[in-house]
XYZ file of C-alpha atoms in Angstrom:
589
model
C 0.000 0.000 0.000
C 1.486 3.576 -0.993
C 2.077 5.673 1.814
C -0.071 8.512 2.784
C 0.504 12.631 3.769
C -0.694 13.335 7.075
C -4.057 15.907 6.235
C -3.601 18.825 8.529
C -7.079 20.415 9.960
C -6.373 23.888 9.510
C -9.150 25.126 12.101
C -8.411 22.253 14.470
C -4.798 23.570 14.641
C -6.295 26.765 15.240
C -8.176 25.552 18.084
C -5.446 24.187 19.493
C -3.174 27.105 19.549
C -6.187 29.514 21.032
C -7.045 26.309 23.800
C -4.270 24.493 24.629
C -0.727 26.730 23.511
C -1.458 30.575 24.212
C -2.453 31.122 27.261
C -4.435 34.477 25.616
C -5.271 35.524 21.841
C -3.452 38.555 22.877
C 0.016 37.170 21.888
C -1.067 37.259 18.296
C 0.738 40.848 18.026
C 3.666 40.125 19.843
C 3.933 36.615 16.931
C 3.554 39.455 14.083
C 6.652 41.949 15.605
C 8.545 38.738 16.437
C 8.569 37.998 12.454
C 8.543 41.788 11.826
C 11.880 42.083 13.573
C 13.345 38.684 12.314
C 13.448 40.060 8.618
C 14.909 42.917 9.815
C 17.729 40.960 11.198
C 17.862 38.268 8.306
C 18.358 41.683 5.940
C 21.010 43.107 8.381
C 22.297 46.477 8.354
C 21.129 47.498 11.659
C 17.975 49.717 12.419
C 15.162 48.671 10.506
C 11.357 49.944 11.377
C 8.064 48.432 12.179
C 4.696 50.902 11.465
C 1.571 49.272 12.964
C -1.443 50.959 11.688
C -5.242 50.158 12.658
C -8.928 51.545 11.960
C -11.895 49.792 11.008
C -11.446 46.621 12.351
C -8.328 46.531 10.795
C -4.595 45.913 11.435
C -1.755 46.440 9.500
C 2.101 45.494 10.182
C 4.435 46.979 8.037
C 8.591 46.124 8.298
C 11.545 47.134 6.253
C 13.128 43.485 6.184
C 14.388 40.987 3.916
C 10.835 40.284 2.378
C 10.162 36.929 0.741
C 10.447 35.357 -2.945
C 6.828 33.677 -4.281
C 9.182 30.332 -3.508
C 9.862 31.395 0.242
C 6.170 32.216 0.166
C 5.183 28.999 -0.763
C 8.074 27.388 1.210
C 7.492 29.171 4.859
C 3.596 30.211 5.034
C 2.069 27.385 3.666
C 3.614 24.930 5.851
C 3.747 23.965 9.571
C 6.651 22.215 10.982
C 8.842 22.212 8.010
C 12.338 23.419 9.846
C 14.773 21.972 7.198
C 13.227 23.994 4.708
C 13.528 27.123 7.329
C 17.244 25.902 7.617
C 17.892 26.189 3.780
C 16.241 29.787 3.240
C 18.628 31.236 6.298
C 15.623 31.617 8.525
C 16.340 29.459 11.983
C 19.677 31.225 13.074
C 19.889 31.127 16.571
C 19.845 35.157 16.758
C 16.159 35.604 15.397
C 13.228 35.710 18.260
C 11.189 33.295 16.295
C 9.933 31.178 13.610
C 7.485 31.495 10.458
C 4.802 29.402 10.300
C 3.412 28.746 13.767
C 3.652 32.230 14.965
C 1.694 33.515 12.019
C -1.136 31.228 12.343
C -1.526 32.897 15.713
C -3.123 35.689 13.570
C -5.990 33.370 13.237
C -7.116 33.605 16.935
C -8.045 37.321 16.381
C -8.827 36.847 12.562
C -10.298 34.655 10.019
C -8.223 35.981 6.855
C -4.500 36.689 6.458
C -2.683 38.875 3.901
C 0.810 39.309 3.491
C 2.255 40.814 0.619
C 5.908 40.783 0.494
C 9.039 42.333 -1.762
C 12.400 39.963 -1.291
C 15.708 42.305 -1.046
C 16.946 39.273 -2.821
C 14.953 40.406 -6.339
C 12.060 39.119 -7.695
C 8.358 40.511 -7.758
C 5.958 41.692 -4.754
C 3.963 38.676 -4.160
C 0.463 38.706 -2.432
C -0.622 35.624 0.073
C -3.378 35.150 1.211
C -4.212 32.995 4.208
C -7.947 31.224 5.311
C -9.063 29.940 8.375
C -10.729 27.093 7.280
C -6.939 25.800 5.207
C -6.726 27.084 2.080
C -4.311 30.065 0.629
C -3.363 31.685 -2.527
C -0.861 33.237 -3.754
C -0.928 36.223 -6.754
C 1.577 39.018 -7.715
C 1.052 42.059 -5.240
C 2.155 45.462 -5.239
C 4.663 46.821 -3.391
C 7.779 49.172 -4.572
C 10.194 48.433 -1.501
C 11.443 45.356 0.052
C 9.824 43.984 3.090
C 6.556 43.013 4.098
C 3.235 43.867 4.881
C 0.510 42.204 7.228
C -2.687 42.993 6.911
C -5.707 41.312 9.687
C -9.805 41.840 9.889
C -11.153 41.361 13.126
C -13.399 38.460 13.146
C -16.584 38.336 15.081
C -16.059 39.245 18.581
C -12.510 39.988 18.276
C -12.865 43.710 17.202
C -11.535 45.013 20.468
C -8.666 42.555 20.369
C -7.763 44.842 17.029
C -8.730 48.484 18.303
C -6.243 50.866 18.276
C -6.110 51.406 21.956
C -5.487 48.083 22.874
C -2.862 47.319 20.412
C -1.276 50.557 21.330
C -1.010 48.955 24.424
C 0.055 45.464 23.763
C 2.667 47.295 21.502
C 4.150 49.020 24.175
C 4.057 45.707 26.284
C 5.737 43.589 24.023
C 7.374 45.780 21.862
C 9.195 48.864 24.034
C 12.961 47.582 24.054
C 13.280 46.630 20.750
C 16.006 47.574 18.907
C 14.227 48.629 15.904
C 11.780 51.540 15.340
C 8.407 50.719 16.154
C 5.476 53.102 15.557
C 1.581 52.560 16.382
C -0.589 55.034 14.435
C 1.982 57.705 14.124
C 3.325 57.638 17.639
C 6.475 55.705 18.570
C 6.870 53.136 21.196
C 10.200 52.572 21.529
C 12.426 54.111 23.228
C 16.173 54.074 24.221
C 16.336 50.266 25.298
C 16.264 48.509 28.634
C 16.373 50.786 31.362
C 19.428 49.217 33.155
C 21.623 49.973 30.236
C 20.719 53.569 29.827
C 23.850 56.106 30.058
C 23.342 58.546 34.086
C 25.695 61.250 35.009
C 26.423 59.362 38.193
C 25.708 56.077 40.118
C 22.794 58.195 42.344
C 21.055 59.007 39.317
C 21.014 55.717 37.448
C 19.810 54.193 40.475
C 17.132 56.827 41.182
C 16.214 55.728 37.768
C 15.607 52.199 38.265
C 13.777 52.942 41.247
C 11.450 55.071 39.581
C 11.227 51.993 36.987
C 10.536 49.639 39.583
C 7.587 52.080 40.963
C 6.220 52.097 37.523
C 6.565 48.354 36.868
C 5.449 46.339 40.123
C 4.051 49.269 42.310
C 7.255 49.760 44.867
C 10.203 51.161 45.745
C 13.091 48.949 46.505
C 15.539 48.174 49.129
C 18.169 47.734 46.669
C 18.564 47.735 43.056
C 21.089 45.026 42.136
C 22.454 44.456 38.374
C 22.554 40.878 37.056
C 24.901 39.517 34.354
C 24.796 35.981 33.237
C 27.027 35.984 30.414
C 26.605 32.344 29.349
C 23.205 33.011 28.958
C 23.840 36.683 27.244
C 21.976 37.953 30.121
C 21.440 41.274 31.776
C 19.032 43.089 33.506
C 18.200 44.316 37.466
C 16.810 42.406 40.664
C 14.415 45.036 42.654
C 14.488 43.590 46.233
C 11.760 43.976 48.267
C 11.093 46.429 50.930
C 8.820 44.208 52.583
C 8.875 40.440 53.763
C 7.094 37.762 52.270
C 6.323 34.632 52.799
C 9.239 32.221 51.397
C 6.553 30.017 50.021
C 5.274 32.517 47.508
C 6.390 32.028 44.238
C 8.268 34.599 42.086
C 7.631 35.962 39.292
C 9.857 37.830 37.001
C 9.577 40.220 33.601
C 11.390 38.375 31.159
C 12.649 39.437 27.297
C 14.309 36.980 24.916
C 16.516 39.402 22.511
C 14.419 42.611 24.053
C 11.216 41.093 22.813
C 8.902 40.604 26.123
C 8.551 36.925 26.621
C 6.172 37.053 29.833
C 5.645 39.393 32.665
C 5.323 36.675 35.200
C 7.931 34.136 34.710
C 8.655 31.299 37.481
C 11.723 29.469 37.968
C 14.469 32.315 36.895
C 16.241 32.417 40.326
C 16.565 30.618 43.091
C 13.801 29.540 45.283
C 15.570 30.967 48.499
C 15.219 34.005 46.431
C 12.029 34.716 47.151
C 12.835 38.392 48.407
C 13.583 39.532 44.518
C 11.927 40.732 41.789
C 13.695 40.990 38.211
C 13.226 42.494 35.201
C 16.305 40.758 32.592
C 17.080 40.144 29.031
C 18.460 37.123 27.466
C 20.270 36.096 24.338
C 20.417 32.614 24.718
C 17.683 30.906 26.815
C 14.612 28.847 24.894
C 11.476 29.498 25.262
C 8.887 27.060 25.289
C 6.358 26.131 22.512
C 4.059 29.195 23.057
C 7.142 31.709 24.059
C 5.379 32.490 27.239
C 7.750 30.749 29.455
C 11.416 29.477 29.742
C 12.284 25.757 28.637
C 13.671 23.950 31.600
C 17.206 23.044 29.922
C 20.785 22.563 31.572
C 21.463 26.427 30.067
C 18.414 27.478 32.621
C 19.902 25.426 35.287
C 23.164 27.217 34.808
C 21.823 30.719 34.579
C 19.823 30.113 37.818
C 22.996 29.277 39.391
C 24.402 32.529 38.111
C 21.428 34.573 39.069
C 22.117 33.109 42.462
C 25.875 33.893 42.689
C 25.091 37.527 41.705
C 22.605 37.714 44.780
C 24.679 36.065 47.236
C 28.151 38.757 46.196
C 25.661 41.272 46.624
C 24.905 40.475 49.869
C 28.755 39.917 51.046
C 29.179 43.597 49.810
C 27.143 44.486 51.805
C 27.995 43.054 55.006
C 31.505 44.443 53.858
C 30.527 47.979 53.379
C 27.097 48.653 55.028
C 26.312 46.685 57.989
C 23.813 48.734 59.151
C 21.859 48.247 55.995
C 22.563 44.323 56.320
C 20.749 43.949 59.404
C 17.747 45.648 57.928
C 17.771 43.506 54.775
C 18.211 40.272 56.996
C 14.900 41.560 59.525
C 13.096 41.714 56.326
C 14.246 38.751 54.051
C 16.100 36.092 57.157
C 14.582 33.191 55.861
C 16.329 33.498 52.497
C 19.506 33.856 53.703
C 19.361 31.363 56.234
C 18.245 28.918 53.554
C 21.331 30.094 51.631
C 23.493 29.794 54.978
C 22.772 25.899 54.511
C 25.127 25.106 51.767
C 27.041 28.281 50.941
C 30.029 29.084 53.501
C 29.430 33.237 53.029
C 26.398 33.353 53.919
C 27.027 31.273 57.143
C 29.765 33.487 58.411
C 26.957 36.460 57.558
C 24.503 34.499 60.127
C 26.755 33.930 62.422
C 27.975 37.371 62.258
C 24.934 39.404 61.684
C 21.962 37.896 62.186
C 20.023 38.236 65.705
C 18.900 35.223 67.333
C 16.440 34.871 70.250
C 18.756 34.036 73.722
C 18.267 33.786 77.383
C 20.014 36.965 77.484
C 18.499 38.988 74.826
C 18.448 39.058 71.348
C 22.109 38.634 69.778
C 24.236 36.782 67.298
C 25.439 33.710 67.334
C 29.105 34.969 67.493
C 28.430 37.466 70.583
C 26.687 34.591 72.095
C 29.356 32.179 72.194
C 31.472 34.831 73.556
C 29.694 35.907 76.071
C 28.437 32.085 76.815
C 31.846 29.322 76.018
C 29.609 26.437 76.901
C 26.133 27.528 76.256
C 23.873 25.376 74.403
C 20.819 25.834 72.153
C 17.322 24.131 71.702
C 15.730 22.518 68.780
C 12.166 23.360 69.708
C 10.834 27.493 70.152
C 8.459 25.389 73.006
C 11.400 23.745 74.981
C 13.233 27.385 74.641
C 10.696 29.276 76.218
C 10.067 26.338 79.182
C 13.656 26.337 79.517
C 15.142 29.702 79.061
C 14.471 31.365 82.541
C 15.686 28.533 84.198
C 18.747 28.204 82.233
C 19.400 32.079 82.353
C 19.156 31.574 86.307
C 21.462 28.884 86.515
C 23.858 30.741 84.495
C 23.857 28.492 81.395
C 23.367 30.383 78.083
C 20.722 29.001 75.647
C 19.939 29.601 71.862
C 16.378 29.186 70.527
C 16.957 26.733 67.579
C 13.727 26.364 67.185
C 12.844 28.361 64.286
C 13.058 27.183 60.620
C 16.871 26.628 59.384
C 18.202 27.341 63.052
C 19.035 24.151 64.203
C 20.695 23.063 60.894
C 22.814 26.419 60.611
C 24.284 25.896 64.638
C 24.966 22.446 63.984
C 27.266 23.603 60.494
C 29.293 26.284 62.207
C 31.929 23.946 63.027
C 32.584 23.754 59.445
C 33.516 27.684 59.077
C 35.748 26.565 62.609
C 36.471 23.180 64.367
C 36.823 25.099 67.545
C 33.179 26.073 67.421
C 31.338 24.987 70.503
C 27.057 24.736 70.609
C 25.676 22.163 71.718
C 22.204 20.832 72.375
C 20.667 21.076 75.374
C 20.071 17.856 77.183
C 17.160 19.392 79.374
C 18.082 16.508 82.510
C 21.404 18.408 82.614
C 19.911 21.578 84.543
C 19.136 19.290 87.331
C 23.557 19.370 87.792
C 23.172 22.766 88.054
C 20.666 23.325 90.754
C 21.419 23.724 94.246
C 21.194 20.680 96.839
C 19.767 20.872 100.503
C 21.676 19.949 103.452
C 21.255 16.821 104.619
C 19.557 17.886 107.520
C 16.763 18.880 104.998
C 16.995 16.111 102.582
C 16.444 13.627 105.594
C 13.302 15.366 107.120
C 11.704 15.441 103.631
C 11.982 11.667 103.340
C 8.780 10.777 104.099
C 7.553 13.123 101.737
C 9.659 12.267 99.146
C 8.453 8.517 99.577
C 4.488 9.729 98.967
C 5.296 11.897 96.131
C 7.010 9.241 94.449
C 3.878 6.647 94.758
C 1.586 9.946 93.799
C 3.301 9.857 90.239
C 4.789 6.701 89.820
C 2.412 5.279 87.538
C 2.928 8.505 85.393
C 6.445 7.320 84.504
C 7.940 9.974 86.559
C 10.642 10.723 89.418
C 10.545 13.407 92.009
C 12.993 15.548 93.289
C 13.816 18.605 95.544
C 15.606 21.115 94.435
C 16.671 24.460 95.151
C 16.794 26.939 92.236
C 15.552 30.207 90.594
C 13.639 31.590 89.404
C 12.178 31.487 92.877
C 8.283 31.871 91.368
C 8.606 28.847 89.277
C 7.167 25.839 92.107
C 8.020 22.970 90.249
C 9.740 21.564 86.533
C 9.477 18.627 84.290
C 12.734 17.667 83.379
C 13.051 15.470 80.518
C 16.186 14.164 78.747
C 16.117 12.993 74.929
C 16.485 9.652 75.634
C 13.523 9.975 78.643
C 11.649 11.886 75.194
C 12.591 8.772 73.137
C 11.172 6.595 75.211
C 7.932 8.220 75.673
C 7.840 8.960 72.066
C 8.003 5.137 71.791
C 5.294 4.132 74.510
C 3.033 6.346 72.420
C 3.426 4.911 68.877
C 3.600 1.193 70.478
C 0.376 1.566 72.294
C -1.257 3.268 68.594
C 0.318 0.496 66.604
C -0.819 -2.724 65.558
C 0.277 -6.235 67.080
C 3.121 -6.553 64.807
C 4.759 -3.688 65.476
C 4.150 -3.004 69.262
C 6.479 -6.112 69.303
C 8.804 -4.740 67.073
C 8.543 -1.173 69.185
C 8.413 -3.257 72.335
C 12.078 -4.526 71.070
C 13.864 -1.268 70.221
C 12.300 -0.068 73.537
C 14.151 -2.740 75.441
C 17.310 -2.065 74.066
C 17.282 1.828 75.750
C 17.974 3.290 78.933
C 15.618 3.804 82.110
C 16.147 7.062 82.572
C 12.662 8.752 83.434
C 11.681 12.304 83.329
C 11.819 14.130 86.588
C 9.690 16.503 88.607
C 11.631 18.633 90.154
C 10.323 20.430 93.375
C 11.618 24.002 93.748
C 12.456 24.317 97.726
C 13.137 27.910 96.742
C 9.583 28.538 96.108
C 7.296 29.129 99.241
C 4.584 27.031 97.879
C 6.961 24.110 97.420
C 7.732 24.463 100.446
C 4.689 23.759 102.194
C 3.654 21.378 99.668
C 6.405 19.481 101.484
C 5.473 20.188 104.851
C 1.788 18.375 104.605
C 1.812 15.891 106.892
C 0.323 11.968 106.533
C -3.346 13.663 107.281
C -2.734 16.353 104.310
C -3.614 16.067 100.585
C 0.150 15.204 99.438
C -0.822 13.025 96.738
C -3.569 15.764 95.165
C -1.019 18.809 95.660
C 1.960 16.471 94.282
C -0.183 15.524 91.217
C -1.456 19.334 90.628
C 2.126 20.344 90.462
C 2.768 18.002 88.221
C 0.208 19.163 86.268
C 1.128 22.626 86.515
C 4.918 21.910 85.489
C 3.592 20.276 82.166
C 1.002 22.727 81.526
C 3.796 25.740 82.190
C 6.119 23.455 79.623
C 3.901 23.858 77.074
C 4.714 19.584 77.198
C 1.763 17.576 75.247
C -0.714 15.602 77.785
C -1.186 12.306 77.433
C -4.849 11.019 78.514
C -3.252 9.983 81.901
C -2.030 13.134 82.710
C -5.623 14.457 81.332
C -7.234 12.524 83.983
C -4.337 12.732 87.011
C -4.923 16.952 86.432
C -8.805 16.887 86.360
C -8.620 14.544 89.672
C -6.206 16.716 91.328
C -8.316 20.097 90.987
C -11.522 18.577 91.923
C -9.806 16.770 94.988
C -8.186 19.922 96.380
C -11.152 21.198 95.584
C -13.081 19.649 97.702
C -10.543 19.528 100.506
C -10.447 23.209 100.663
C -14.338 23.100 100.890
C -15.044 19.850 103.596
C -15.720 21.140 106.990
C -16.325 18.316 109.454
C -20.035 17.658 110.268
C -21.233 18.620 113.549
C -21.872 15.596 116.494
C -25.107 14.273 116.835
């Protein structure tokens, strides 16, 4: 059987573009300038114009450029998908913005006819084409005296205002203001002197008052900083705006980007880094693909490398400025932390900037992680913001410095400092190590309390809990539940045993019989007055109820998570001092 062409549905292709490829019909002007300027550049020279004229429902698109021979006519609008031929006419070098064929038949969203008549600089005659919706073309001798081309569109139904003059002014001027040719709409030019960034100033001030002023006009704020990018590989430049406000690191980016000062998208994802988040940029590249519709950036190895780039540029700019304004650092870093500390993870700099700069939460105020160690040789941190604010008093007291690590990246970044210096001491706080720190009684003391200490115990015993007295400040705090990470382990263990299923309770039961019995501790403050006469109750007093609602207390105060147990030893323990505090003896008979 002879093989068959493949029939192409002209309207069907059509559909698919407007459906499923452009994410608006808009884009159908930005197609016509991206051919427009191609000829130009195929003709060379340098300078070349573009004059867009409308009225009536009608567009046209005039350019200077190379213009087309009836062959190239036949050869590049009548076909879809045909690069080779592309190749042989000298029409898919790398420095044109895009291809004939698809981007024509863009023109079809917005219109149901196509003309083009076209003059090659090659020789030949003007030749006339003329495009359908529903697949079918012809092709005549046109008039036209100079080389270049001519598109002319009719609105179809409903698309009139898609062809109006004011909205293709404005599209114009969206897609069209840096180019480096002469574009006019109806008489009145549109672009200008090129990007922004590369514009001459009679100083530094100036060019960045400039930019700032840009940045107002663009995305609707002023700055913190205006910082130039260069990515040569990619034969990319253009300016990062970074925000004057924080946002959340989660938020995803989006940047204004041109492909050889043609607009590709306004809101582009994926261009920098996503610890990043606290920039906005506005660039132009040579070299990176777009995709299929030109509305976004093909995820290639080039893209990979440029992020990269982006993302060395950024983190310089930031060493600068720890270098030369650290006063404006430590503003940047209360606005945009999270970024850097994300950087801090994997890039050395930006540790030592951290370390050096950036505030943390302490039991002696807020300060960096650098002052802290000197002020504090063995203090340790936390991994939890719950077990630093049940712990920090207490530590502060004792002497013993503490770092909240409990915030997101904190515990990672402490734990790397040894990298930037071996010598670097932080470690985790084991909580049952306060207890070494607390004052003793005399054994005087510790012997009269015996008795007590003996009911205590059998008041929480069941809890999984030891008691012990103490004397320590702050002097307010009655009692504190100590536990260590391997008492945390455990407990952590009972809890996922007793919620698992008969297989692996045994295999829980197993690794839990393999650990240490160290429990958590109460720990009785002899220092505070209510401790105290907690302690002196005597065998007709409610030890076990006050015992139990200190317990209670010390989790509560924690901020440690009750298990039903402790739910049900706390409820007890109210209602039973409760009601002691309330039983008066009934009167004899």
């Amino acid at each position: 059987m002879a093989e068959q062409a493949f029939q192409v549905d002209l309207r069907g292709v059509v559909d698919l573009l407007s459906r499923h490829l452009y994410a608006s019909p808009r884009v159908y002007l930005r197609e016509l300038l991206q051919n427009a300027v191609d000829a130009i550049t195929a003709r060379g020279g340098g300078g070349g114009r573009v004059i867009i004229e409308t009225g009536g429902g009608t567009l046209r698109v005039h350019d200077d450029g190379v213009g087309l021979t009836e062959g190239e006519v036949h050869a590049l609008l009548a076909t879809i998908g045909r690069s080779s031929k592309r190749d042989e006419l000298g029409f898919a070098r790398h420095d044109f913005l895009g291809q004939f064929g698809i981007g024509l038949l863009s023109a079809f969203l917005v219109a149901d006819e196509i003309e083009v008549v076209t003059r090659s600089a090659r020789g030949g005659e003007a030749v006339r084409w003329t495009g359908r919706s529903e697949g079918s073309y012809r092709v005549e001798p046109g008039q036209r005296d100079e080389p270049g081309t001519t598109v002319t569109l009719r609105a179809r139904p409903g698309a009139g205002e898609l062809l109006s003059p004011v909205v293709v002014a404005e599209l114009a001027r969206t897609y069209g203001s840096l180019l480096p040719v002469e574009l006019t709409v109806d008489g009145v030019p549109v672009t200008g002197d090129g990007p922004p960034w590369r514009a001459s100033h009679r100083d530094p001030a100036a060019r960045k008052r400039a930019l700032e002023k840009y940045c107002e006009e663009l995305y609707g704020f002023t700055p913190f900083d205006v910082v130039d990018l260069d990515v040569p590989v990619a034969g990319l430049n253009g300016v990062a705006f970074i925000l004057p406000q924080a946002v959340s690191p989660t938020a995803r980016a989006a940047h204004r980007v041109y492909l050889k000062r043609m607009l590709l998208a306004e809101s582009v994802e994926g261009l920098l880094p996503e610890w990043a988040f606290f920039a906005r940029s506005v660039v132009d590249a040579g070299e990176l693909r777009p995709t299929a519709s030109r509305e976004a950036l093909y995820e290639d190895e080039l893209l990979d490398a440029t992020r990269e780039g982006l993302g060395d540029v950024l983190r310089q700019w930031l060493v600068r400025l720890a270098e030369t304004d650290p006063a404006r650092l430590r503003g940047f870093l209360r606005l945009h932390q999270l970024g850097v500390k994300a950087m801090a993870l994997h890039d050395d700099d930006m540790l030592r900037i951290v370390d050096r700069r950036l505030e943390y939460e302490t039991s002696a105020g807020p300060m960096t992680l650098a002052e802290f160690r000197r002020r504090h040789p063995d203090g340790r941190f936390t991994a939890s913001v719950d077990e630093f604010r049940r712990l920090s008093a207490v530590a502060g007291a004792q002497g013993v410095g503490l770092v909240n690590g409990g915030y997101v990246h904190d515990t990672e970044i402490i734990e790397r400092l040894p990298d930037l210096d071996p010598d670097i001491r932080l470690a985790r706080l084991d909580a049952a190590e306060l207890t070494t720190t607390f004052g003793v009684l005399d054994p005087a003391a510790e012997l009269a309390l015996r008795p007590f200490l003996a009911a205590a115990q059998r008041a929480v015993e069941r809890l999984g809990c030891e008691v012990v007295i103490r004397d320590f400040d702050p002097a307010s705090l009655p009692a504190l539940y100590l536990t260590s990470r391997d008492a945390q382990f455990r407990e952590e263990l009972s809890r996922a045993r007793d919620e698992a299923d008969e297989l692996w309770a045994d295999v829980l039961g197993a690794v839990g019989a393999t650990s240490g019995v160290e429990r958590p501790q109460l720990v009785l403050n002899h220092r505070n007055p209510l401790a105290r006469r907690v302690t002196s109750l005597g065998e007709d007093g409610p030890v076990e109820l006050a015992v139990q609602a200190l317990y209670g207390q010390a989790l509560l105060l924690g901020h440690h998570p009750l298990r039903p147990a402790d739910t049900a030893v706390l409820n007890r323990s109210f209602i039973g001092l409760l009601e002691w505090a309330v039983h008066t003896p009934e009167a004899p008979q």
